[in-house]
Coordinates of N, CA and C in Angstrom, one line a residue:
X32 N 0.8 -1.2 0.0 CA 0.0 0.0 0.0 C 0.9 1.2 0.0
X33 N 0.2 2.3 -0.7 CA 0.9 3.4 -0.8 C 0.3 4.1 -0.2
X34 N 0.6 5.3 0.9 CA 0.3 6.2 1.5 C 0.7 7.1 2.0
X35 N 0.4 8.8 1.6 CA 0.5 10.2 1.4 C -0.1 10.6 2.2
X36 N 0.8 11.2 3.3 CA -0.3 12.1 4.2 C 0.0 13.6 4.4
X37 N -1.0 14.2 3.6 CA -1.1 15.9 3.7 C 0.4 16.2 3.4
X38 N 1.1 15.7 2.5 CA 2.7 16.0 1.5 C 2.7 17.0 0.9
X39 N 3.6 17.7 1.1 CA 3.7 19.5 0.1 C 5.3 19.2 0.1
X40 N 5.6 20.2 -1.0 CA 6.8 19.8 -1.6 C 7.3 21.9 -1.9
X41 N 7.6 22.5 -1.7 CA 8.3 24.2 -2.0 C 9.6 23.8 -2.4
X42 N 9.8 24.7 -3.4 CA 11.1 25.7 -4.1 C 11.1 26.5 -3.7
X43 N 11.6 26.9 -2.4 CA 11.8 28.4 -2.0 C 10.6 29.0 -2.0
X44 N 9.8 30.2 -2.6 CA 8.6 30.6 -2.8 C 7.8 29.8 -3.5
X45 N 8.2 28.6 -4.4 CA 7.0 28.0 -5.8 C 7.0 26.8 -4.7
X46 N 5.3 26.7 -4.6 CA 5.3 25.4 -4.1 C 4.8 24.6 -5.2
X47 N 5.0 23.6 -5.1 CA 4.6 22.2 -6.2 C 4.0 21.4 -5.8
X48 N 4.1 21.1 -4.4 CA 2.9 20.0 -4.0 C 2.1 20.9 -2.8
X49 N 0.9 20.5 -3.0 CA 0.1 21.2 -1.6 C -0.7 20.5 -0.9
X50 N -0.2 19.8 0.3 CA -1.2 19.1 1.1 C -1.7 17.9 0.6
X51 N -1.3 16.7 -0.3 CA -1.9 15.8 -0.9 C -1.6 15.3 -0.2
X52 N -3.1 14.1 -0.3 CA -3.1 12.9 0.8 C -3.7 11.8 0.1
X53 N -3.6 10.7 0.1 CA -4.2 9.8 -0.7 C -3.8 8.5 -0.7
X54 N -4.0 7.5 -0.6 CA -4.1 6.1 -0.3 C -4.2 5.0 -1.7
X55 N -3.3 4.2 -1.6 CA -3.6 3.1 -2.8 C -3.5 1.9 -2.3
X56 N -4.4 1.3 -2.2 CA -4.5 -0.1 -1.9 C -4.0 -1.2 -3.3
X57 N -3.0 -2.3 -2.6 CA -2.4 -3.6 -3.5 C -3.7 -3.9 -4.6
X58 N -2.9 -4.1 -5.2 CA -3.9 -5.1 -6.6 C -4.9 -4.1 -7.3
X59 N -4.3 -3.0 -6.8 CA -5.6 -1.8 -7.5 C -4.8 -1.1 -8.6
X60 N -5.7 -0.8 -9.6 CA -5.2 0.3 -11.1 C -5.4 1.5 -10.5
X61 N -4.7 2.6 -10.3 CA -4.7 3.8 -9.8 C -4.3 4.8 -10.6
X62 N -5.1 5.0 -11.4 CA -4.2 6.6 -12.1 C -3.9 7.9 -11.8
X63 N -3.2 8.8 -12.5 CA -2.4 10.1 -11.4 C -2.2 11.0 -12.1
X64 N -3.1 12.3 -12.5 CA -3.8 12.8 -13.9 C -3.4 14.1 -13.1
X65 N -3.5 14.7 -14.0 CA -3.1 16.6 -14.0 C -2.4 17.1 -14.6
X66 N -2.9 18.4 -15.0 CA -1.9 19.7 -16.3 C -0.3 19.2 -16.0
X67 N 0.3 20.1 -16.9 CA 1.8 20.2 -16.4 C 1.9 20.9 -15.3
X68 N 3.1 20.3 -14.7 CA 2.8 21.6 -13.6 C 2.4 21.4 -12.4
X69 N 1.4 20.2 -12.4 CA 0.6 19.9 -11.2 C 1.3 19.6 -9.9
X70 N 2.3 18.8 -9.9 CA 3.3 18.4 -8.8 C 3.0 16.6 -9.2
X71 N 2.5 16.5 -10.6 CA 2.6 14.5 -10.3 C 3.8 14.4 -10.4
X72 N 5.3 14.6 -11.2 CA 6.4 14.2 -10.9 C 7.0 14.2 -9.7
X73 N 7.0 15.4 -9.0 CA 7.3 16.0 -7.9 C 6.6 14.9 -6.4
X74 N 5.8 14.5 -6.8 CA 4.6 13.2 -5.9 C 5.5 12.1 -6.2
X75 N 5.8 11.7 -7.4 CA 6.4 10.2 -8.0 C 8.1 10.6 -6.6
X76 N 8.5 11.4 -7.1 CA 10.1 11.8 -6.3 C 10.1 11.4 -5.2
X77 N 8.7 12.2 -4.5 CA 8.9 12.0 -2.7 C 8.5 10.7 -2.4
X78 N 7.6 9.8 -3.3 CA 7.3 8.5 -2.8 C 8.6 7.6 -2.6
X79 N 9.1 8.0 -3.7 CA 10.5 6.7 -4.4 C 11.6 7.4 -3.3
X80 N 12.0 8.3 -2.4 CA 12.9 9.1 -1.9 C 13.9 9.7 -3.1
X81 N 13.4 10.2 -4.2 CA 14.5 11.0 -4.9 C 14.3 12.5 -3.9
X82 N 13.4 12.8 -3.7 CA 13.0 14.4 -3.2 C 12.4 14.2 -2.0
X83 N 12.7 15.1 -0.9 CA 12.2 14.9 0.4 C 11.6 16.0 0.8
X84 N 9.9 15.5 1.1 CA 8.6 16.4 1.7 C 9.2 17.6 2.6
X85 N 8.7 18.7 2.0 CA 9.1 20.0 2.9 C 8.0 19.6 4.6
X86 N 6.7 18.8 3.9 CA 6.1 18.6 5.1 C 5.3 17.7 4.9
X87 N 4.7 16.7 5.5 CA 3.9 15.5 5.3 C 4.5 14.3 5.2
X88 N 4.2 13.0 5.1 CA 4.8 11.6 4.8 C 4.2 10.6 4.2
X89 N 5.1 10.3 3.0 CA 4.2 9.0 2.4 C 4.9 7.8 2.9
X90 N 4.6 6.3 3.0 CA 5.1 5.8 3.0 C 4.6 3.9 2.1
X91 N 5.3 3.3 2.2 CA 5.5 1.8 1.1 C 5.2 1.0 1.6
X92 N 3.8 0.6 2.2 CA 3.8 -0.6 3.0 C 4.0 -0.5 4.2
X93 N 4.0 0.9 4.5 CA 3.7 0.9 5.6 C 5.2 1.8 7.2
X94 N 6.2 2.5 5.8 CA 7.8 2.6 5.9 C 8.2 3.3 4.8
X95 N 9.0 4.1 4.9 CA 9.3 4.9 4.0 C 10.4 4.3 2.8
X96 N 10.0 4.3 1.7 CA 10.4 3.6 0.5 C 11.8 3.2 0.4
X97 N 12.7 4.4 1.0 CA 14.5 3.7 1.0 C 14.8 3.3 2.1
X98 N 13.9 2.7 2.9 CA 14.1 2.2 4.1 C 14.0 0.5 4.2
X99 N 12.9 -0.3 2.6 CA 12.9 -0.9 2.4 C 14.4 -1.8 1.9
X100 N 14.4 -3.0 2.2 CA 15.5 -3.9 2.0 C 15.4 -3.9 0.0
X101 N 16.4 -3.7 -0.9 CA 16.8 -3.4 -2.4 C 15.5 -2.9 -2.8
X102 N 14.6 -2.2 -2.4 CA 13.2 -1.7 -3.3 C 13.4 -2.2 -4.6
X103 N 13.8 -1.4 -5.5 CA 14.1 -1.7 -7.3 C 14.2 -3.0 -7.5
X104 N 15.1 -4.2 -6.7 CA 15.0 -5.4 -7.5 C 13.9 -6.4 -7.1
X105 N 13.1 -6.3 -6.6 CA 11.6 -7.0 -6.3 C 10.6 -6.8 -7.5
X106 N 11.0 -6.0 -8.1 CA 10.4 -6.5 -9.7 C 11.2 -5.8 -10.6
X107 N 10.7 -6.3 -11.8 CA 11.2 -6.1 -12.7 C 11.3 -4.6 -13.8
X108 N 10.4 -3.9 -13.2 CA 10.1 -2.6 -13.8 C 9.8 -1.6 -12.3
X109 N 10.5 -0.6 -12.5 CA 10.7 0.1 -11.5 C 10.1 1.9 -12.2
X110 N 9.9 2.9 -11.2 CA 9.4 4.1 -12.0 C 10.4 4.8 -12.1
X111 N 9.7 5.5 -13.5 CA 11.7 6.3 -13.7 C 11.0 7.5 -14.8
X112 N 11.4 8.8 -14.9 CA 11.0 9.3 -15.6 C 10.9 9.2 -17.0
X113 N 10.2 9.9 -17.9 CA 10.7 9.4 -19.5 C 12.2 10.1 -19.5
X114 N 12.5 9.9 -20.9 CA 13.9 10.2 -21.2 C 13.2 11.6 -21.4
X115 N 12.6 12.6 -21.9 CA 12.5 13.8 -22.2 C 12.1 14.6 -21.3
X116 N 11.9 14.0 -20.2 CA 11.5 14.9 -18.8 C 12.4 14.8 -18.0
X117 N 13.6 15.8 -17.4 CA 14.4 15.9 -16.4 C 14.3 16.2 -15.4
X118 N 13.9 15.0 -14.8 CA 13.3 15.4 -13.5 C 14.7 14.5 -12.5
X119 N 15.4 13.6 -12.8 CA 15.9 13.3 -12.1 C 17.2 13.0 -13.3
X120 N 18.7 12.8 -12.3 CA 19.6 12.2 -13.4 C 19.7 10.8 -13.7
X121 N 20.5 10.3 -14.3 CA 20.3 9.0 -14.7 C 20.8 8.4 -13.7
X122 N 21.8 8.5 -13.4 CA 22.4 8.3 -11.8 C 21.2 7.9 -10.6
X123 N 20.3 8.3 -11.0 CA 19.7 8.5 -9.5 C 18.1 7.8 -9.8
X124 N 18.2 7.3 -10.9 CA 16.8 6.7 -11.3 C 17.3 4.9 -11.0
X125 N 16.1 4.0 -11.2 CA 16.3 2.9 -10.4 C 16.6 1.7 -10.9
X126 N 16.5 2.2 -12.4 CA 16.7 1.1 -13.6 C 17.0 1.6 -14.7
X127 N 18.0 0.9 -15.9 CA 17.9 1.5 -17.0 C 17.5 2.2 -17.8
X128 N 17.7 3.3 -18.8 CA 16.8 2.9 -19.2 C 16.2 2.1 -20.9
X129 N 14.9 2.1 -21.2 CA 14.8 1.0 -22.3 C 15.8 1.4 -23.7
X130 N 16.7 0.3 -24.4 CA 17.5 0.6 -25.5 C 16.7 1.5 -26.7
X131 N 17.6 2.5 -27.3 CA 17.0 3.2 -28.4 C 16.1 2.3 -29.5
X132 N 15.2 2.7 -29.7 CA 14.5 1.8 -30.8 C 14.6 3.2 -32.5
X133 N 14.5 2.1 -33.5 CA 14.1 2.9 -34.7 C 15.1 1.9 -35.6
X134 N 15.3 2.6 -37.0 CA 16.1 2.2 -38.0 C 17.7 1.5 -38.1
X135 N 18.2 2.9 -37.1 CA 19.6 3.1 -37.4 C 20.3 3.8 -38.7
X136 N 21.4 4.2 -38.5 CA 21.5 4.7 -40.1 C 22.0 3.7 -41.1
X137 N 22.2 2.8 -40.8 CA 21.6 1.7 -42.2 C 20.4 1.1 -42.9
X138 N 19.4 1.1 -41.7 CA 18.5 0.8 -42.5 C 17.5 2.3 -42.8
X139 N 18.0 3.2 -42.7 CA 17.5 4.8 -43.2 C 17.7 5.1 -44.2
X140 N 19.6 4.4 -44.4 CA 20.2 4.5 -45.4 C 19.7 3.5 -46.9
X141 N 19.1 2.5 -46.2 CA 18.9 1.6 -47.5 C 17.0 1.9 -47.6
X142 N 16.5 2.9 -46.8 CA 15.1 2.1 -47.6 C 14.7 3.9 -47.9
X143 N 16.0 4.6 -48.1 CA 15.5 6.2 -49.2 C 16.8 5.9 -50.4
X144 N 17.1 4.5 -50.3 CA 17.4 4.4 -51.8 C 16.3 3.9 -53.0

């Protein structure tokens, strides 16, 4: 179970999270919707401990997430930002990430002949 209590997150004067609170129970589909902007990356950081709550506490089961024994290797897909959103370095994310997909420049090269 995941659980957020009253978490707010400030940059100095910009806050980004305000007071969220919110509960997910095991084996449930939970989605996590809002503009840009909203503070969902900023929520994903403080759960995973990349970023630590100016005020409030979520925690993993019941404990706060890097407190757990290897988190990341208990499965096989871990959260990590996309590659186009810099929200964290690669360094500090919890898994690879997926190999480049596409052509390559040989097969670019052979099918605009």
């Amino acid at each position: 179970m995941i659980e957020a209590e009253n978490l707010s997150k400030r940059y100095g004067a910009k806050v980004a999270v305000n007071g969220v609170s919110f509960r997910v129970e095991p084996g449930t589909v939970t989605g996590f919707l809002g503009p840009n902007g909203a503070g969902k990356s900023t929520t994903m950081r403080m759960i995973v401990g990349l970023d630590s709550p100016t005020s409030g506490r979520v925690t993993v089961n019941g404990k706060p997430y890097g407190e757990h024994r290897a988190p990341c290797t208990r499965s096989a897909r871990c959260w990590r930002p996309r590659p186009s959103t810099p929200v964290a370095a690669p360094a500090t994310t919890c898994a690879p990430s997926p190999p480049p997909t596409g052509w390559g420049r040989s097969g670019s090269t052979r099918s605009s002949r």
